[in-house]
PDB file of C-alpha atoms in Angstrom:
ATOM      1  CA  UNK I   1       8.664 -16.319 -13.549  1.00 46.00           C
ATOM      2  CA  UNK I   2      10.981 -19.533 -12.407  1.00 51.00           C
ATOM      3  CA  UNK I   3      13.786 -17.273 -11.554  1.00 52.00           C
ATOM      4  CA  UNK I   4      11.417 -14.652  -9.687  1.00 51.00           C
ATOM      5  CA  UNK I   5      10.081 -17.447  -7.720  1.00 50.00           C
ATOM      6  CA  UNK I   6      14.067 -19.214  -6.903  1.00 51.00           C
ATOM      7  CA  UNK I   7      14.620 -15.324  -5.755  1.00 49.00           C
ATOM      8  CA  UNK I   8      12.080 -15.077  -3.283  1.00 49.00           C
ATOM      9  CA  UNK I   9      12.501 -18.405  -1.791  1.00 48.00           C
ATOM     10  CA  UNK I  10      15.801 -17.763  -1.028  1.00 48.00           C
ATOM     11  CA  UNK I  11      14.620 -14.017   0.323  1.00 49.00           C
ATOM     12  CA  UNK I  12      12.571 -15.803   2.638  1.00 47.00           C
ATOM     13  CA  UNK I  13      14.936 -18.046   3.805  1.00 44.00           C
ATOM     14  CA  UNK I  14      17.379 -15.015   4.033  1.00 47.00           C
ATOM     15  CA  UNK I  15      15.664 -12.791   6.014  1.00 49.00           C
ATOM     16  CA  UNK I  16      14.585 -14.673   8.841  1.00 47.00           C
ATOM     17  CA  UNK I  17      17.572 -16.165   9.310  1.00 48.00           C
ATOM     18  CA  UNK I  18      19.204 -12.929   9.361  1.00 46.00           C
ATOM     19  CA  UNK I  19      16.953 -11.258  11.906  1.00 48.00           C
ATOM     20  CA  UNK I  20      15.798 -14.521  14.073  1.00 48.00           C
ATOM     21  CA  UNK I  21      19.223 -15.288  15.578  1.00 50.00           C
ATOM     22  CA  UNK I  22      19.162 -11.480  16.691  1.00 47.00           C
ATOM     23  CA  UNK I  23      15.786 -11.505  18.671  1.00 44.00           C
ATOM     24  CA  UNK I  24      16.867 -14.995  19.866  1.00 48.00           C
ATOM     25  CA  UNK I  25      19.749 -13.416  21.421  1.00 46.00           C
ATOM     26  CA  UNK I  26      18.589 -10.613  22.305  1.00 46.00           C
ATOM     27  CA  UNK I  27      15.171 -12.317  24.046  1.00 46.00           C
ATOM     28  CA  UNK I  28      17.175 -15.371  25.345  1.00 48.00           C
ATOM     29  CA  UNK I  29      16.651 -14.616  28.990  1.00 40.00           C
ATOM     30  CA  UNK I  30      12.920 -13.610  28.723  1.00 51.00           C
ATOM     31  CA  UNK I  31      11.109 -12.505  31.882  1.00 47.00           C
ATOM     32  CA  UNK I  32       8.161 -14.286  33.574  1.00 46.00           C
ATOM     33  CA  UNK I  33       7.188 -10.422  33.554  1.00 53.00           C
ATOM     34  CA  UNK I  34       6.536 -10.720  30.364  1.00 67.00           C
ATOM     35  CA  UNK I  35       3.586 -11.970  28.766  1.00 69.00           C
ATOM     36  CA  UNK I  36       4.492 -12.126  25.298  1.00 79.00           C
ATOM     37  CA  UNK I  37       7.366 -14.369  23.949  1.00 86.00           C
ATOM     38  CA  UNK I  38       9.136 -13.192  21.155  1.00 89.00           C
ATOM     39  CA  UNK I  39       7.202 -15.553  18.837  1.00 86.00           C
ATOM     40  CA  UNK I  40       3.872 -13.894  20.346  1.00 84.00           C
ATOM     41  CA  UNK I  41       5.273 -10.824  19.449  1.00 90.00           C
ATOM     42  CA  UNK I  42       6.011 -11.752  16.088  1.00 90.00           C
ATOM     43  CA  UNK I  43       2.649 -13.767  15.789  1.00 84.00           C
ATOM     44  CA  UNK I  44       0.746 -10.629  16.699  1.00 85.00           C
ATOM     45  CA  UNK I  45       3.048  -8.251  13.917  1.00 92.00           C
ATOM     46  CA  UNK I  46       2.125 -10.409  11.297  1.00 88.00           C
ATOM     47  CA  UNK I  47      -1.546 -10.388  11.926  1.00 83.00           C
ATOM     48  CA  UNK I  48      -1.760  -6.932  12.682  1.00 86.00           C
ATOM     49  CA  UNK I  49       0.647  -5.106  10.099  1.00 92.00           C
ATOM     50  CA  UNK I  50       1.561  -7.999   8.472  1.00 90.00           C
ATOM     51  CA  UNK I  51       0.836  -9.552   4.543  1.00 90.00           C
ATOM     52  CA  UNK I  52      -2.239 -11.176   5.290  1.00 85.00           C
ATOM     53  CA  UNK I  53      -4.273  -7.909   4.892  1.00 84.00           C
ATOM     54  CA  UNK I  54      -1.918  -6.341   2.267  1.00 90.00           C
ATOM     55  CA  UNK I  55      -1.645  -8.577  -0.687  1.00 88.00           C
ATOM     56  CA  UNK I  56      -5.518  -8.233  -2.026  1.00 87.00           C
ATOM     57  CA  UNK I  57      -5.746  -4.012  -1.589  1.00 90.00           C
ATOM     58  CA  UNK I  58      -1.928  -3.743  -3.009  1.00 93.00           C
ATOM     59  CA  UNK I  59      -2.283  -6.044  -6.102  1.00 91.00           C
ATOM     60  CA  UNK I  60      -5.580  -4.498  -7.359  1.00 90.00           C
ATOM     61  CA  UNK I  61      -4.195  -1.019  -6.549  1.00 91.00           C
ATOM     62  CA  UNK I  62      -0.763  -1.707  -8.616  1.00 92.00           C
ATOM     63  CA  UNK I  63      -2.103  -3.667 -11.867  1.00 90.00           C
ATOM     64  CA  UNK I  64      -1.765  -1.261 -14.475  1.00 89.00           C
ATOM     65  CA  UNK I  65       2.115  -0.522 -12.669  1.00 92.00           C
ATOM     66  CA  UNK I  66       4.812  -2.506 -14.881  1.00 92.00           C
ATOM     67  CA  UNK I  67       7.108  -5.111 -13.052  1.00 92.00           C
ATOM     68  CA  UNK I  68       9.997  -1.867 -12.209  1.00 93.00           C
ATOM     69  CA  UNK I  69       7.494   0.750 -11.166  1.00 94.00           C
ATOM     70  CA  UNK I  70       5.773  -2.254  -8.522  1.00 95.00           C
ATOM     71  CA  UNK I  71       9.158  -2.706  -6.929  1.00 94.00           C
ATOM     72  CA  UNK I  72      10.003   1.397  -6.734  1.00 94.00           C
ATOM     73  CA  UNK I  73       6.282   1.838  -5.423  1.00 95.00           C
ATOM     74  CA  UNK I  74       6.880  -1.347  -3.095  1.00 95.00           C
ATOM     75  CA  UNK I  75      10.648   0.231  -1.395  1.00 96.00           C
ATOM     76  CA  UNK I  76       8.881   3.427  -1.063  1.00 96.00           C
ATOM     77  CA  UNK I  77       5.746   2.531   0.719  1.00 96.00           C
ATOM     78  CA  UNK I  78       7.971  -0.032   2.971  1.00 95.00           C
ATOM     79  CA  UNK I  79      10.413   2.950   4.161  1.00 96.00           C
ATOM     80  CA  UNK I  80       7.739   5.059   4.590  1.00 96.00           C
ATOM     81  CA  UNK I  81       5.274   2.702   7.131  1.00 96.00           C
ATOM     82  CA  UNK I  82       8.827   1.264   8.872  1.00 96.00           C
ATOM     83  CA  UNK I  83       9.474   5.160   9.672  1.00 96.00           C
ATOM     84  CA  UNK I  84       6.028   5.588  10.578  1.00 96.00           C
ATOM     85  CA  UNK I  85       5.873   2.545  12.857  1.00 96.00           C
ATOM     86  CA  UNK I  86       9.152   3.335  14.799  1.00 96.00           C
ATOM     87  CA  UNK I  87       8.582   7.216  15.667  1.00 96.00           C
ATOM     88  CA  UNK I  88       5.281   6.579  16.461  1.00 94.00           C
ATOM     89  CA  UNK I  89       5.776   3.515  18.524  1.00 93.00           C
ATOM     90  CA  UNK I  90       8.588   5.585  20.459  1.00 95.00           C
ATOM     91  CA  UNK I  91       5.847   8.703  20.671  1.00 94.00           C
ATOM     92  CA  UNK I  92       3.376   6.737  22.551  1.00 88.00           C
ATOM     93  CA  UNK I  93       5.483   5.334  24.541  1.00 88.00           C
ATOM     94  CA  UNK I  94       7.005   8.456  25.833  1.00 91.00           C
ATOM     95  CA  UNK I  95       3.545  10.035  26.201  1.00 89.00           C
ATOM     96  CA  UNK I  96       2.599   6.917  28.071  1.00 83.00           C
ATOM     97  CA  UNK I  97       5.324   7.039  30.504  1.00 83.00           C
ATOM     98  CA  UNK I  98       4.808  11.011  31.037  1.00 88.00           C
ATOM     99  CA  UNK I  99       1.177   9.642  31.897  1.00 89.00           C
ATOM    100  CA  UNK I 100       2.419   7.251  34.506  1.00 85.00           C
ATOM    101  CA  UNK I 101      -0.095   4.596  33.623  1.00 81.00           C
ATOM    102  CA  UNK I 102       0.124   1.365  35.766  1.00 82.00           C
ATOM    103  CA  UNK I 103       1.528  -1.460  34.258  1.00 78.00           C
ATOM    104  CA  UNK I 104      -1.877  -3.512  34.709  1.00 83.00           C
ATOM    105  CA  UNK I 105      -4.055  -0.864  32.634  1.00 86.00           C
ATOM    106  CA  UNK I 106      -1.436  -0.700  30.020  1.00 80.00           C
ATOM    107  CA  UNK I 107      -1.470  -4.904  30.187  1.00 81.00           C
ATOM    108  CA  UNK I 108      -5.645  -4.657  29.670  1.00 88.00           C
ATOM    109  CA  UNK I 109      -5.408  -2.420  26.809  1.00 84.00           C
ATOM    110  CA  UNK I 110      -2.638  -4.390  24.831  1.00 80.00           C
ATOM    111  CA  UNK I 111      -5.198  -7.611  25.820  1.00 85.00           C
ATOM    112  CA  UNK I 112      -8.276  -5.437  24.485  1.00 89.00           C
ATOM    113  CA  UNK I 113      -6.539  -4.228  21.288  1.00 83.00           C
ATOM    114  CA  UNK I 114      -5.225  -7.764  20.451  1.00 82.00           C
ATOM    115  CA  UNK I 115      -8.855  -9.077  21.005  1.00 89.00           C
ATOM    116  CA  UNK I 116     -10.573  -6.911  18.713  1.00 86.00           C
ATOM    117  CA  UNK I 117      -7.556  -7.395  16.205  1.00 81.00           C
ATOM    118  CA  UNK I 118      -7.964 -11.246  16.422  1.00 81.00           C
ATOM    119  CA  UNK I 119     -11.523 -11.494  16.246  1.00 84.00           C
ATOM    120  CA  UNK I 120     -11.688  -8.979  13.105  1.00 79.00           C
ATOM    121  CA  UNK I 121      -9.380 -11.839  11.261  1.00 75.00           C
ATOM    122  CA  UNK I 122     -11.264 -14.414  12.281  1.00 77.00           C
ATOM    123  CA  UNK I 123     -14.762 -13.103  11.476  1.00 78.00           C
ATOM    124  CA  UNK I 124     -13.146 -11.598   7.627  1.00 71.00           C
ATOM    125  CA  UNK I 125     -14.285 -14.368   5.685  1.00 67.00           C
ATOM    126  CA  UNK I 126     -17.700 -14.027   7.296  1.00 68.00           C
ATOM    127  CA  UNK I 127     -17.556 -10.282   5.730  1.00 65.00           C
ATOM    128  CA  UNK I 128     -20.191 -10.118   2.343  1.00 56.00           C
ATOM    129  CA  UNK I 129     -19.266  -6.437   1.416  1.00 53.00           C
ATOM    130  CA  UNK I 130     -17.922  -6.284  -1.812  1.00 50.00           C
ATOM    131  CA  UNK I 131     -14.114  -5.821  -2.136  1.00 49.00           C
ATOM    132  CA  UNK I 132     -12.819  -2.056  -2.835  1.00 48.00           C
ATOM    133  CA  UNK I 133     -12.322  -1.161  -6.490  1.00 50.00           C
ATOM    134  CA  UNK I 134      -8.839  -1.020  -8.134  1.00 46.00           C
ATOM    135  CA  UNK I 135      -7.573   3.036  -7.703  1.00 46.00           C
ATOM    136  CA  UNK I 136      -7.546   5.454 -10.484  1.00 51.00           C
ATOM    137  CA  UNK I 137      -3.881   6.462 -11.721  1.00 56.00           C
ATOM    138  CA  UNK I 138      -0.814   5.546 -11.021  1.00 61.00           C
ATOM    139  CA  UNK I 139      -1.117   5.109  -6.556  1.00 78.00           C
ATOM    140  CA  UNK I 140       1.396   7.043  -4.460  1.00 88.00           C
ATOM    141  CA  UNK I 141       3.675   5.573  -1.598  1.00 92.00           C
ATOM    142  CA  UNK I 142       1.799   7.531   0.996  1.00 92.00           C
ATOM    143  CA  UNK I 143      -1.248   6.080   0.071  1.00 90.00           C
ATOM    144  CA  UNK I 144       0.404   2.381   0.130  1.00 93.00           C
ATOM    145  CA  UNK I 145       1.755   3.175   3.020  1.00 93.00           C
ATOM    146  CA  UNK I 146      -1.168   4.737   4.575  1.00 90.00           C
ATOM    147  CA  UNK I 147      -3.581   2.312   5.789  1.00 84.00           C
ATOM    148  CA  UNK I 148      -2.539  -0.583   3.566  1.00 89.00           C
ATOM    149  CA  UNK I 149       0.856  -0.715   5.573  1.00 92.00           C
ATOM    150  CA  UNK I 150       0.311   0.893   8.490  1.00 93.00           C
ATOM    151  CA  UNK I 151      -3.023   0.265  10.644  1.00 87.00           C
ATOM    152  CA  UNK I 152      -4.374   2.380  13.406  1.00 84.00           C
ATOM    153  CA  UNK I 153      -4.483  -0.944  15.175  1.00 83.00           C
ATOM    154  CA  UNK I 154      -0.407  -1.809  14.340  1.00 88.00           C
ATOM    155  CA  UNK I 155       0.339   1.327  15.885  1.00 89.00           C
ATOM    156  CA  UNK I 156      -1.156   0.578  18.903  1.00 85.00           C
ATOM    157  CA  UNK I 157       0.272  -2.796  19.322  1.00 87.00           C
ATOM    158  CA  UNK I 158       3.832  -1.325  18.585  1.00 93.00           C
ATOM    159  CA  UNK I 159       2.993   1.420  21.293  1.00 90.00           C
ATOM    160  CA  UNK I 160       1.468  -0.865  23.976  1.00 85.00           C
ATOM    161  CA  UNK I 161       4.421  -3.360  23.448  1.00 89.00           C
ATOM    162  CA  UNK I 162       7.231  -0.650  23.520  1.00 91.00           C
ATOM    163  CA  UNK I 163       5.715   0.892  27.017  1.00 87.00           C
ATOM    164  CA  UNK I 164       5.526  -2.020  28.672  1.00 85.00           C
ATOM    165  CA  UNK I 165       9.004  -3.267  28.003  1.00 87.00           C
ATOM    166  CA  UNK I 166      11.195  -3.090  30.852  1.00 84.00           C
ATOM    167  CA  UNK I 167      14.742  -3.599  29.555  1.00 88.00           C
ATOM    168  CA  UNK I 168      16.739  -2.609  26.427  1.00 91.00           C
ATOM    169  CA  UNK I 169      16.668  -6.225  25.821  1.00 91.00           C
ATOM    170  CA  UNK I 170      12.810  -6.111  25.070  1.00 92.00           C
ATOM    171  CA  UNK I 171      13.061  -3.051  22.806  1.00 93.00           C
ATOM    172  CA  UNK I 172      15.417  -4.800  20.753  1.00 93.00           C
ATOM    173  CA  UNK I 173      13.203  -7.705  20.497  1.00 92.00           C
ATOM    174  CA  UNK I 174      10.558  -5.808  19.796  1.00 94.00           C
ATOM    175  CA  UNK I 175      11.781  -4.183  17.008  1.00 95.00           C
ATOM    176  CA  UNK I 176      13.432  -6.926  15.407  1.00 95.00           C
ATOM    177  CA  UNK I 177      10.065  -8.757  15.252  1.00 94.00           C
ATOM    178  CA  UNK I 178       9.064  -5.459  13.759  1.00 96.00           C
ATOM    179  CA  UNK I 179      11.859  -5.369  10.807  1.00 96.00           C
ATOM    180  CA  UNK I 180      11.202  -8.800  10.176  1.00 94.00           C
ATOM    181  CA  UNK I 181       7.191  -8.607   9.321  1.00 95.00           C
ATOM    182  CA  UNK I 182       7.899  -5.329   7.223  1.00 96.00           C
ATOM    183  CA  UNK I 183      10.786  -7.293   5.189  1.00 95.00           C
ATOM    184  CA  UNK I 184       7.851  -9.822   5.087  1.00 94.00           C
ATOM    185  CA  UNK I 185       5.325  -6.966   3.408  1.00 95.00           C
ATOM    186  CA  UNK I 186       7.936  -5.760   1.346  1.00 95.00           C
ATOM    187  CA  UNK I 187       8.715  -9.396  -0.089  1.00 94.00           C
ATOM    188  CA  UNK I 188       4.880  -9.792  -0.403  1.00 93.00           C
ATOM    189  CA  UNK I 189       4.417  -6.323  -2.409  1.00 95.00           C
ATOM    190  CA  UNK I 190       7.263  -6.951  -4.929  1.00 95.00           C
ATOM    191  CA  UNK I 191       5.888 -10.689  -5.634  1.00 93.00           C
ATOM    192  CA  UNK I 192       2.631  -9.946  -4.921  1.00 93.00           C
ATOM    193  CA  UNK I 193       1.432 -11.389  -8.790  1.00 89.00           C
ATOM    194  CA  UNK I 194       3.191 -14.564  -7.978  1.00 88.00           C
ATOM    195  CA  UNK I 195       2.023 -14.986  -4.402  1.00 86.00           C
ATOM    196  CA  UNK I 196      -1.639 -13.904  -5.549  1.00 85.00           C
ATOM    197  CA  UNK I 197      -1.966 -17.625  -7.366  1.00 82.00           C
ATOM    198  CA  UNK I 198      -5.333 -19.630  -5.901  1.00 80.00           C
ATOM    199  CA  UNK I 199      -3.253 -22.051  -4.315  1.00 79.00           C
ATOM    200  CA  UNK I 200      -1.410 -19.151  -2.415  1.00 79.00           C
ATOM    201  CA  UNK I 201      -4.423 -17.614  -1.568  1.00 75.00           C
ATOM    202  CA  UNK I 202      -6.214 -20.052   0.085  1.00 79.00           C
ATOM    203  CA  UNK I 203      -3.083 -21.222   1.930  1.00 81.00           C
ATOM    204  CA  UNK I 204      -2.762 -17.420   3.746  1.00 78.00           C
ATOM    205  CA  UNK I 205      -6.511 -17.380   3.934  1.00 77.00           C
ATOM    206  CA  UNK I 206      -6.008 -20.564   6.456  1.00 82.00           C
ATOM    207  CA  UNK I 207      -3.013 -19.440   8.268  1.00 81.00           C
ATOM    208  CA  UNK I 208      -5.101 -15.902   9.044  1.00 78.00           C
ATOM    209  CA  UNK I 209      -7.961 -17.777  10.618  1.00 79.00           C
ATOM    210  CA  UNK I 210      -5.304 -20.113  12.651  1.00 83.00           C
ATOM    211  CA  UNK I 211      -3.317 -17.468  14.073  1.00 81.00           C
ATOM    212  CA  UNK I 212      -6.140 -14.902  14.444  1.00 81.00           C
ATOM    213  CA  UNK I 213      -7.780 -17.785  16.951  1.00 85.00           C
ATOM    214  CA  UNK I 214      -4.362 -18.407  18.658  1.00 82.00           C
ATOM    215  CA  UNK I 215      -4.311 -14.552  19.462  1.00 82.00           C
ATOM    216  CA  UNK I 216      -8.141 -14.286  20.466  1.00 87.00           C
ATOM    217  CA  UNK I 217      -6.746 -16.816  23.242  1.00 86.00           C
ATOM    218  CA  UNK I 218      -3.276 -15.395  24.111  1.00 82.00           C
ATOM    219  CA  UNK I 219      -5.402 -11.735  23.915  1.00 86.00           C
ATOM    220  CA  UNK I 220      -7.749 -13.231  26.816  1.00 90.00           C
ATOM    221  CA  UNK I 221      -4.643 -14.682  28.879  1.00 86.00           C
ATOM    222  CA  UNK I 222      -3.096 -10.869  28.751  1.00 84.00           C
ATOM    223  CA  UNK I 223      -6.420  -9.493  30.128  1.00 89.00           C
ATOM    224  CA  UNK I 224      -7.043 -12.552  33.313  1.00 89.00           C
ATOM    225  CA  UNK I 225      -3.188 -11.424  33.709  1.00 86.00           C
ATOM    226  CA  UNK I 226      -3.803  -7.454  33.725  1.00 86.00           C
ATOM    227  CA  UNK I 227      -6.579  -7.948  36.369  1.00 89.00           C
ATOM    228  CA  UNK I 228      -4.743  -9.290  38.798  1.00 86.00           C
ATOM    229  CA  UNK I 229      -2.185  -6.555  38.343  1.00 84.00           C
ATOM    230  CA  UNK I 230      -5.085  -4.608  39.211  1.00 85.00           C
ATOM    231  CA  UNK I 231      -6.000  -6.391  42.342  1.00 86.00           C
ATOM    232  CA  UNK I 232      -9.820  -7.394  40.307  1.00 86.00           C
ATOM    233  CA  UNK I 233      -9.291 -10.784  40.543  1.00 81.00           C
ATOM    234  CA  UNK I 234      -7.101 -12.987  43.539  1.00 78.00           C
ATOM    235  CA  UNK I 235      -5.558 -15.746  41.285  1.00 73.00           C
ATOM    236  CA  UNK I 236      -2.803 -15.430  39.277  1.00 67.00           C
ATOM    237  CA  UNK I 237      -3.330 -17.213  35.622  1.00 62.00           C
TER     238      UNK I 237
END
């Protein structure tokens, strides 16, 4: 268990700093266009397809998988939603374009769908139903995958941010961000009976509530911005 745990420290330390320097360079020269820094961007991945709401459905759906089978199920289910999340993404954007939806109504809905996103974290440990039972058999990568993985809600946030970029430069960004909270998941699914210790636990619990109310705020900023795209209200925020 000592040597799993060296391993993913250094993953963690690994990752980022393989895929940070890229969005940095890439998102270097940000636009005041843009609402969303590249640390928003990420903020929002990681609350909306990110470990936070995979680690207690995956672990009691995987605990009758040995340590080899976990992993296999865990690189399958990854490839799968990353697949999923980048033709999709690039779907809704083209049907979004072929639309011709302004800029300020595609602004409100990302605002909209990050507000009900944000306040559905920060309301979960208000939630009394009873947690979902463990699944029968051994559980397929589809069914990881598909909604564990990949939310209706992730989607959307992909699509939304994807249509209103307006340079390669954003795209890139973008995606990066993306790459870098499904590396996070797939970290999170192969450890997931070392990260699922109390301590742990309670430490993500708190880090869900804190960035869920940073992105109820940032969510309301989009939508003040959005409107006066739309001409509804005469000062810019």
């Amino acid at each position: 268990m000592t040597s799993d745990r060296i391993f993913v420290a250094r993953l963690l330390v690994l990752v980022p700093g393989l895929l940070l320097p890229l969005a940095a360079f890439a998102g270097r020269a940000d636009s005041e266009a843009y609402r969303l820094g590249t640390s928003q961007i990420f903020t929002l991945f990681f609350i909306t397809l990110g470990p936070l709401k995979l680690l207690g459905p995956f672990a009691r759906a995987t605990q009758g998988l040995d340590v080899r089978e976990l992993r296999q199920l865990a690189w399958k289910a990854m490839l799968i939603g990353l697949v999923a999340l980048v033709a999709g993404g690039f779907i809704g954007e083209a049907l979004m374009a072929k639309w011709t939806i302004p800029q300020g109504a595609l602004r409100l809905t990302a605002g909209l769908v990050f507000f009900l996103v944000a306040l559905k974290a920060v309301l979960a440990p208000y939630n009394d139903s009873p947690a979902p039972q463990a699944a029968q058999g051994s559980p397929r990568a589809m069914k990881i995958a598909f909604p564990m993985l990949v939310t209706p809600y992730g989607i959307a946030a992909v699509i939304v941010l994807l249509a209103t970029a307006q340079d390669a430069q954003r795209i890139v960004v973008t995606l990066a961000m993306l790459l870098l909270v499904m590396a996070m998941n797939l970290l999170s699914m192969i450890f997931v009976r070392t990260v699922m210790k109390p301590t742990c636990v309670a430490v993500l619990q708190v880090l869900g509530a804190v960035l869920g109310l940073l992105q109820v705020a940032l969510s309301i900023y989009i939508m003040l911005g959005a409107l006066y795209l739309l001409g509804l209200v005469s000062t810019p925020v």
